[in-house]
Structures are given as structure tokens and as C-alpha cells.
Amino acid sequence: MNQPNQLFNEKASAGGAGGATDEIFVPTHTVPAWGLEIWDVPDTAREPAGLLPADTRVRVLERRPDGLVRVATPGGDSTAWADGRHLQEIPADDSAAALDFVAALRTSVESYQRLLDDLAAKRIDADSFRRRAFDAGLLLRDGAALMFDLPSGRWYRYDGIEVRPMGPGRPAADQGGEREG
């Protein structure tokens, strides 16, 4: 049986041309305090397409000799071009913590997959699956609850105030009009 979502697909971009990755978002840089203009194409002679807000965490996907970088944002829906000379690199310790976090998510999805396989093979009943799937799809980390939603194939983060989607998954419009957030 295939993995229940595309969270840990092996099709991740190696930083070259192409679309956004299918892997979990791990930021590499932070936008400076004044924000950063972005472009849809690597051409600063054009009008900027928008502004990345201050302190936004981004992932650098591609670098050009002229200093422009292609970045992905936490939503993972699109990429943009920005002046990479102004980005602030995230310290290696933070990156290591992010990789530990990704490992915890991966372990959770693998546990969930084993439960799906057991249910499909009739080694467990539906009630047992529901009880055990809740535990497998719930992580408590950094004062937030991270919950895996099987139908959307997406992780959600609940911080006590708001539920927000994390990483890749189907857009809200594909989820039967459910409201995210």
C-alpha cells in the first residue's frame, strides 16, 4: 500500500529548476526586518510581484550569479525570486532541530501507514484503527499539537488559538469547501 500522503515523497527538488518540492518545508533563511521584494521571474527590471514580510522563513531552492535566489515559503504553494544578499541564514543548530522535527513527522506517518496496512489486511478492526490512528497522527511539540489528517494528506498545527495547515497537501478548494485556519 502507498504512503497515505505525499509528505515524504522522494521527488523533492535538488535545488534546480522545477516546481515546489513534495517534502516537508525546512527553512534555510529568514527575511530581514524591512521585508523583501519578490518577483515571479528572475528579472528585477520588472515591477515586483509582492513583498515577503519581515522574519518570514524561506527555503532557498536556487541561486544565480547575480545574487537572485528562488525561494519557497512555508505554504509551499509557489516559489518566488528575491535578492538573496539580504536573506539571513538560519543557524545550523536550528536546521538540526528542523531535521529532528521532520524525523518525528516521518515516524508518525510510518506508524500511521502500518496501521492502514493492518486495517487493510484485517489484522485490526475499525475501532482499534481509530483509537491507534489518533495516537499515531498526533504529535505534541513546542507547545503545539500537530495533527495528521488522512483525507487531505496534510499536517495541521494547533497552538491553542488557531489551527493552521503545514507543508504540502491539497489546497482548501479541493477539500470540499472546508475552511482552513
PDB file of C-alpha atoms in Angstrom:
ATOM      1  CA  MET A   1       0.000   0.000   0.000  1.00  0.00           C
ATOM      2  CA  ASN A   2       1.307   3.503  -0.793  1.00  0.00           C
ATOM      3  CA  GLN A   3       2.001   6.098   1.845  1.00  0.00           C
ATOM      4  CA  PRO A   4      -1.176   7.909   2.927  1.00  0.00           C
ATOM      5  CA  ASN A   5       0.096  11.243   1.623  1.00  0.00           C
ATOM      6  CA  GLN A   6       2.910  12.886  -0.293  1.00  0.00           C
ATOM      7  CA  LEU A   7       4.568  14.330   2.802  1.00  0.00           C
ATOM      8  CA  PHE A   8       7.789  12.390   2.355  1.00  0.00           C
ATOM      9  CA  ASN A   9       7.834  11.756  -1.378  1.00  0.00           C
ATOM     10  CA  GLU A  10      11.238  11.114  -2.877  1.00  0.00           C
ATOM     11  CA  LYS A  11      10.509  13.566  -5.736  1.00  0.00           C
ATOM     12  CA  ALA A  12      11.987  16.524  -3.867  1.00  0.00           C
ATOM     13  CA  SER A  13      13.858  19.015  -5.981  1.00  0.00           C
ATOM     14  CA  ALA A  14      17.612  19.149  -5.513  1.00  0.00           C
ATOM     15  CA  GLY A  15      17.511  22.918  -5.739  1.00  0.00           C
ATOM     16  CA  GLY A  16      17.463  23.202  -9.518  1.00  0.00           C
ATOM     17  CA  ALA A  17      14.688  24.290 -11.841  1.00  0.00           C
ATOM     18  CA  GLY A  18      11.242  22.876 -11.393  1.00  0.00           C
ATOM     19  CA  GLY A  19       8.245  23.202  -9.113  1.00  0.00           C
ATOM     20  CA  ALA A  20       7.935  23.199  -5.377  1.00  0.00           C
ATOM     21  CA  THR A  21       9.079  20.105  -3.546  1.00  0.00           C
ATOM     22  CA  ASP A  22       6.855  17.390  -2.124  1.00  0.00           C
ATOM     23  CA  GLU A  23       8.880  17.181   1.083  1.00  0.00           C
ATOM     24  CA  ILE A  24       8.163  18.901   4.374  1.00  0.00           C
ATOM     25  CA  PHE A  25       9.209  22.560   4.496  1.00  0.00           C
ATOM     26  CA  VAL A  26      12.575  23.113   6.211  1.00  0.00           C
ATOM     27  CA  PRO A  27      13.595  26.782   6.130  1.00  0.00           C
ATOM     28  CA  THR A  28      17.172  27.821   5.366  1.00  0.00           C
ATOM     29  CA  HIS A  29      16.928  31.626   5.622  1.00  0.00           C
ATOM     30  CA  THR A  30      14.916  34.445   7.205  1.00  0.00           C
ATOM     31  CA  VAL A  31      13.665  37.633   5.539  1.00  0.00           C
ATOM     32  CA  PRO A  32      15.252  40.811   7.011  1.00  0.00           C
ATOM     33  CA  ALA A  33      13.355  43.275   9.242  1.00  0.00           C
ATOM     34  CA  TRP A  34      12.405  45.545   6.315  1.00  0.00           C
ATOM     35  CA  GLY A  35      10.845  42.735   4.261  1.00  0.00           C
ATOM     36  CA  LEU A  36      11.966  41.680   0.816  1.00  0.00           C
ATOM     37  CA  GLU A  37      10.555  42.348  -2.653  1.00  0.00           C
ATOM     38  CA  ILE A  38       9.852  39.270  -4.762  1.00  0.00           C
ATOM     39  CA  TRP A  39       9.441  38.627  -8.490  1.00  0.00           C
ATOM     40  CA  ASP A  40       7.691  35.866 -10.429  1.00  0.00           C
ATOM     41  CA  VAL A  41      10.685  35.684 -12.790  1.00  0.00           C
ATOM     42  CA  PRO A  42      14.373  36.418 -12.132  1.00  0.00           C
ATOM     43  CA  ASP A  43      14.237  39.958 -13.552  1.00  0.00           C
ATOM     44  CA  THR A  44      14.491  42.902 -11.139  1.00  0.00           C
ATOM     45  CA  ALA A  45      13.851  45.349 -14.001  1.00  0.00           C
ATOM     46  CA  ARG A  46      10.204  44.286 -13.816  1.00  0.00           C
ATOM     47  CA  GLU A  47       7.730  45.518 -11.231  1.00  0.00           C
ATOM     48  CA  PRO A  48       7.952  43.387  -8.037  1.00  0.00           C
ATOM     49  CA  ALA A  49       5.163  40.825  -7.667  1.00  0.00           C
ATOM     50  CA  GLY A  50       4.928  41.374  -3.943  1.00  0.00           C
ATOM     51  CA  LEU A  51       6.748  41.639  -0.636  1.00  0.00           C
ATOM     52  CA  LEU A  52       7.779  38.922   1.775  1.00  0.00           C
ATOM     53  CA  PRO A  53       7.060  40.160   5.311  1.00  0.00           C
ATOM     54  CA  ALA A  54       9.858  40.621   7.845  1.00  0.00           C
ATOM     55  CA  ASP A  55      11.024  37.467   9.636  1.00  0.00           C
ATOM     56  CA  THR A  56       9.360  35.121   7.121  1.00  0.00           C
ATOM     57  CA  ARG A  57      11.265  31.849   6.999  1.00  0.00           C
ATOM     58  CA  VAL A  58      12.048  30.721   3.459  1.00  0.00           C
ATOM     59  CA  ARG A  59      13.912  27.879   1.805  1.00  0.00           C
ATOM     60  CA  VAL A  60      16.469  28.776  -0.858  1.00  0.00           C
ATOM     61  CA  LEU A  61      15.943  26.454  -3.829  1.00  0.00           C
ATOM     62  CA  GLU A  62      18.227  28.010  -6.449  1.00  0.00           C
ATOM     63  CA  ARG A  63      20.989  30.646  -6.594  1.00  0.00           C
ATOM     64  CA  ARG A  64      22.012  32.791  -9.557  1.00  0.00           C
ATOM     65  CA  PRO A  65      25.383  34.525 -10.037  1.00  0.00           C
ATOM     66  CA  ASP A  66      23.663  37.943  -9.947  1.00  0.00           C
ATOM     67  CA  GLY A  67      22.570  37.369  -6.312  1.00  0.00           C
ATOM     68  CA  LEU A  68      18.962  36.446  -7.040  1.00  0.00           C
ATOM     69  CA  VAL A  69      17.618  33.338  -5.337  1.00  0.00           C
ATOM     70  CA  ARG A  70      14.485  31.302  -5.887  1.00  0.00           C
ATOM     71  CA  VAL A  71      12.766  30.759  -2.552  1.00  0.00           C
ATOM     72  CA  ALA A  72       9.852  28.706  -1.273  1.00  0.00           C
ATOM     73  CA  THR A  73       7.643  29.902   1.564  1.00  0.00           C
ATOM     74  CA  PRO A  74       6.108  27.775   4.342  1.00  0.00           C
ATOM     75  CA  GLY A  75       2.816  27.417   2.453  1.00  0.00           C
ATOM     76  CA  GLY A  76       4.720  25.588  -0.276  1.00  0.00           C
ATOM     77  CA  ASP A  77       2.174  26.703  -2.875  1.00  0.00           C
ATOM     78  CA  SER A  78       4.636  28.640  -5.023  1.00  0.00           C
ATOM     79  CA  THR A  79       8.147  29.941  -5.371  1.00  0.00           C
ATOM     80  CA  ALA A  80       9.433  33.461  -5.989  1.00  0.00           C
ATOM     81  CA  TRP A  81      12.673  35.250  -6.800  1.00  0.00           C
ATOM     82  CA  ALA A  82      14.311  37.615  -4.308  1.00  0.00           C
ATOM     83  CA  ASP A  83      17.627  39.367  -3.689  1.00  0.00           C
ATOM     84  CA  GLY A  84      19.449  36.663  -1.754  1.00  0.00           C
ATOM     85  CA  ARG A  85      22.121  39.053  -0.490  1.00  0.00           C
ATOM     86  CA  HIS A  86      19.646  40.338   2.111  1.00  0.00           C
ATOM     87  CA  LEU A  87      18.474  36.982   3.442  1.00  0.00           C
ATOM     88  CA  GLN A  88      19.744  35.915   6.851  1.00  0.00           C
ATOM     89  CA  GLU A  89      20.929  32.322   7.085  1.00  0.00           C
ATOM     90  CA  ILE A  90      19.325  30.203   9.795  1.00  0.00           C
ATOM     91  CA  PRO A  91      21.998  28.789  12.134  1.00  0.00           C
ATOM     92  CA  ALA A  92      22.916  25.124  11.739  1.00  0.00           C
ATOM     93  CA  ASP A  93      21.530  24.334  15.214  1.00  0.00           C
ATOM     94  CA  ASP A  94      18.079  25.484  14.066  1.00  0.00           C
ATOM     95  CA  SER A  95      18.404  23.368  10.921  1.00  0.00           C
ATOM     96  CA  ALA A  96      19.308  20.336  13.049  1.00  0.00           C
ATOM     97  CA  ALA A  97      16.187  20.922  15.166  1.00  0.00           C
ATOM     98  CA  ALA A  98      14.120  21.133  11.982  1.00  0.00           C
ATOM     99  CA  LEU A  99      15.565  17.833  10.771  1.00  0.00           C
ATOM    100  CA  ASP A 100      14.731  16.227  14.142  1.00  0.00           C
ATOM    101  CA  PHE A 101      11.201  17.554  13.728  1.00  0.00           C
ATOM    102  CA  VAL A 102      10.965  16.075  10.217  1.00  0.00           C
ATOM    103  CA  ALA A 103      12.177  12.727  11.610  1.00  0.00           C
ATOM    104  CA  ALA A 104       9.380  12.806  14.220  1.00  0.00           C
ATOM    105  CA  LEU A 105       6.810  13.546  11.493  1.00  0.00           C
ATOM    106  CA  ARG A 106       8.218  10.733   9.344  1.00  0.00           C
ATOM    107  CA  THR A 107       7.996   8.263  12.243  1.00  0.00           C
ATOM    108  CA  SER A 108       4.402   9.284  12.846  1.00  0.00           C
ATOM    109  CA  VAL A 109       3.452   8.809   9.184  1.00  0.00           C
ATOM    110  CA  GLU A 110       5.201   5.420   9.125  1.00  0.00           C
ATOM    111  CA  SER A 111       3.202   4.336  12.202  1.00  0.00           C
ATOM    112  CA  TYR A 112       0.035   5.535  10.515  1.00  0.00           C
ATOM    113  CA  GLN A 113       0.966   3.568   7.388  1.00  0.00           C
ATOM    114  CA  ARG A 114       1.467   0.379   9.394  1.00  0.00           C
ATOM    115  CA  LEU A 115      -1.998   0.876  10.905  1.00  0.00           C
ATOM    116  CA  LEU A 116      -3.508   1.345   7.434  1.00  0.00           C
ATOM    117  CA  ASP A 117      -1.782  -1.839   6.264  1.00  0.00           C
ATOM    118  CA  ASP A 118      -3.050  -3.735   9.340  1.00  0.00           C
ATOM    119  CA  LEU A 119      -6.598  -2.482   8.718  1.00  0.00           C
ATOM    120  CA  ALA A 120      -6.461  -3.440   5.028  1.00  0.00           C
ATOM    121  CA  ALA A 121      -5.136  -6.911   5.929  1.00  0.00           C
ATOM    122  CA  LYS A 122      -7.857  -7.238   8.629  1.00  0.00           C
ATOM    123  CA  ARG A 123      -5.259  -7.681  11.391  1.00  0.00           C
ATOM    124  CA  ILE A 124      -7.131  -4.963  13.344  1.00  0.00           C
ATOM    125  CA  ASP A 125     -10.752  -3.819  13.337  1.00  0.00           C
ATOM    126  CA  ALA A 126     -12.022  -0.315  12.519  1.00  0.00           C
ATOM    127  CA  ASP A 127     -12.443   0.696  16.184  1.00  0.00           C
ATOM    128  CA  SER A 128      -8.876  -0.345  17.023  1.00  0.00           C
ATOM    129  CA  PHE A 129      -7.650   1.538  13.958  1.00  0.00           C
ATOM    130  CA  ARG A 130      -9.422   4.751  15.055  1.00  0.00           C
ATOM    131  CA  ARG A 131      -8.022   4.611  18.589  1.00  0.00           C
ATOM    132  CA  ARG A 132      -4.478   3.847  17.476  1.00  0.00           C
ATOM    133  CA  ALA A 133      -4.542   6.194  14.446  1.00  0.00           C
ATOM    134  CA  PHE A 134      -5.360   9.137  16.705  1.00  0.00           C
ATOM    135  CA  ASP A 135      -2.174   8.493  18.714  1.00  0.00           C
ATOM    136  CA  ALA A 136      -0.099   7.881  15.580  1.00  0.00           C
ATOM    137  CA  GLY A 137      -1.332  11.065  13.899  1.00  0.00           C
ATOM    138  CA  LEU A 138      -0.848  13.369  16.891  1.00  0.00           C
ATOM    139  CA  LEU A 139       2.459  14.927  17.933  1.00  0.00           C
ATOM    140  CA  LEU A 140       2.927  17.375  20.787  1.00  0.00           C
ATOM    141  CA  ARG A 141       5.897  19.661  20.184  1.00  0.00           C
ATOM    142  CA  ASP A 142       6.983  23.168  21.170  1.00  0.00           C
ATOM    143  CA  GLY A 143       3.679  23.972  22.884  1.00  0.00           C
ATOM    144  CA  ALA A 144       1.541  22.933  19.898  1.00  0.00           C
ATOM    145  CA  ALA A 145      -0.407  19.891  18.771  1.00  0.00           C
ATOM    146  CA  LEU A 146       0.423  18.617  15.284  1.00  0.00           C
ATOM    147  CA  MET A 147      -2.347  16.516  13.767  1.00  0.00           C
ATOM    148  CA  PHE A 148      -2.309  14.399  10.625  1.00  0.00           C
ATOM    149  CA  ASP A 149      -5.497  14.447   8.516  1.00  0.00           C
ATOM    150  CA  LEU A 150      -5.670  11.343   6.338  1.00  0.00           C
ATOM    151  CA  PRO A 151      -8.307  12.565   3.809  1.00  0.00           C
ATOM    152  CA  SER A 152      -6.321  15.693   2.915  1.00  0.00           C
ATOM    153  CA  GLY A 153      -2.900  14.081   3.390  1.00  0.00           C
ATOM    154  CA  ARG A 154      -1.860  17.155   5.359  1.00  0.00           C
ATOM    155  CA  TRP A 155      -0.499  18.025   8.780  1.00  0.00           C
ATOM    156  CA  TYR A 156      -2.198  20.741  10.829  1.00  0.00           C
ATOM    157  CA  ARG A 157      -0.726  22.716  13.722  1.00  0.00           C
ATOM    158  CA  TYR A 158      -2.892  23.794  16.651  1.00  0.00           C
ATOM    159  CA  ASP A 159      -1.278  26.309  19.026  1.00  0.00           C
ATOM    160  CA  GLY A 160      -4.211  26.703  21.417  1.00  0.00           C
ATOM    161  CA  ILE A 161      -5.711  29.545  19.407  1.00  0.00           C
ATOM    162  CA  GLU A 162      -5.667  28.615  15.744  1.00  0.00           C
ATOM    163  CA  VAL A 163      -5.456  25.520  13.525  1.00  0.00           C
ATOM    164  CA  ARG A 164      -3.188  26.081  10.515  1.00  0.00           C
ATOM    165  CA  PRO A 165      -2.108  23.718   7.704  1.00  0.00           C
ATOM    166  CA  MET A 166       1.546  22.748   7.411  1.00  0.00           C
ATOM    167  CA  GLY A 167       3.543  21.743   4.352  1.00  0.00           C
ATOM    168  CA  PRO A 168       2.189  20.287   1.113  1.00  0.00           C
ATOM    169  CA  GLY A 169      -1.296  18.927   0.579  1.00  0.00           C
ATOM    170  CA  ARG A 170      -4.380  19.614  -1.452  1.00  0.00           C
ATOM    171  CA  PRO A 171      -5.486  23.267  -1.473  1.00  0.00           C
ATOM    172  CA  ALA A 172      -8.580  24.165   0.577  1.00  0.00           C
ATOM    173  CA  ALA A 173     -10.706  24.362  -2.594  1.00  0.00           C
ATOM    174  CA  ASP A 174     -10.060  20.645  -3.197  1.00  0.00           C
ATOM    175  CA  GLN A 175     -11.288  19.702   0.280  1.00  0.00           C
ATOM    176  CA  GLY A 176     -14.990  20.177  -0.308  1.00  0.00           C
ATOM    177  CA  GLY A 177     -15.049  23.827   0.704  1.00  0.00           C
ATOM    178  CA  GLU A 178     -13.775  23.210   4.231  1.00  0.00           C
ATOM    179  CA  ARG A 179     -12.319  26.270   5.840  1.00  0.00           C
ATOM    180  CA  GLU A 180      -8.687  26.026   6.922  1.00  0.00           C
ATOM    181  CA  GLY A 181      -7.403  28.142   9.712  1.00  0.00           C
TER     182      GLY A 181
END
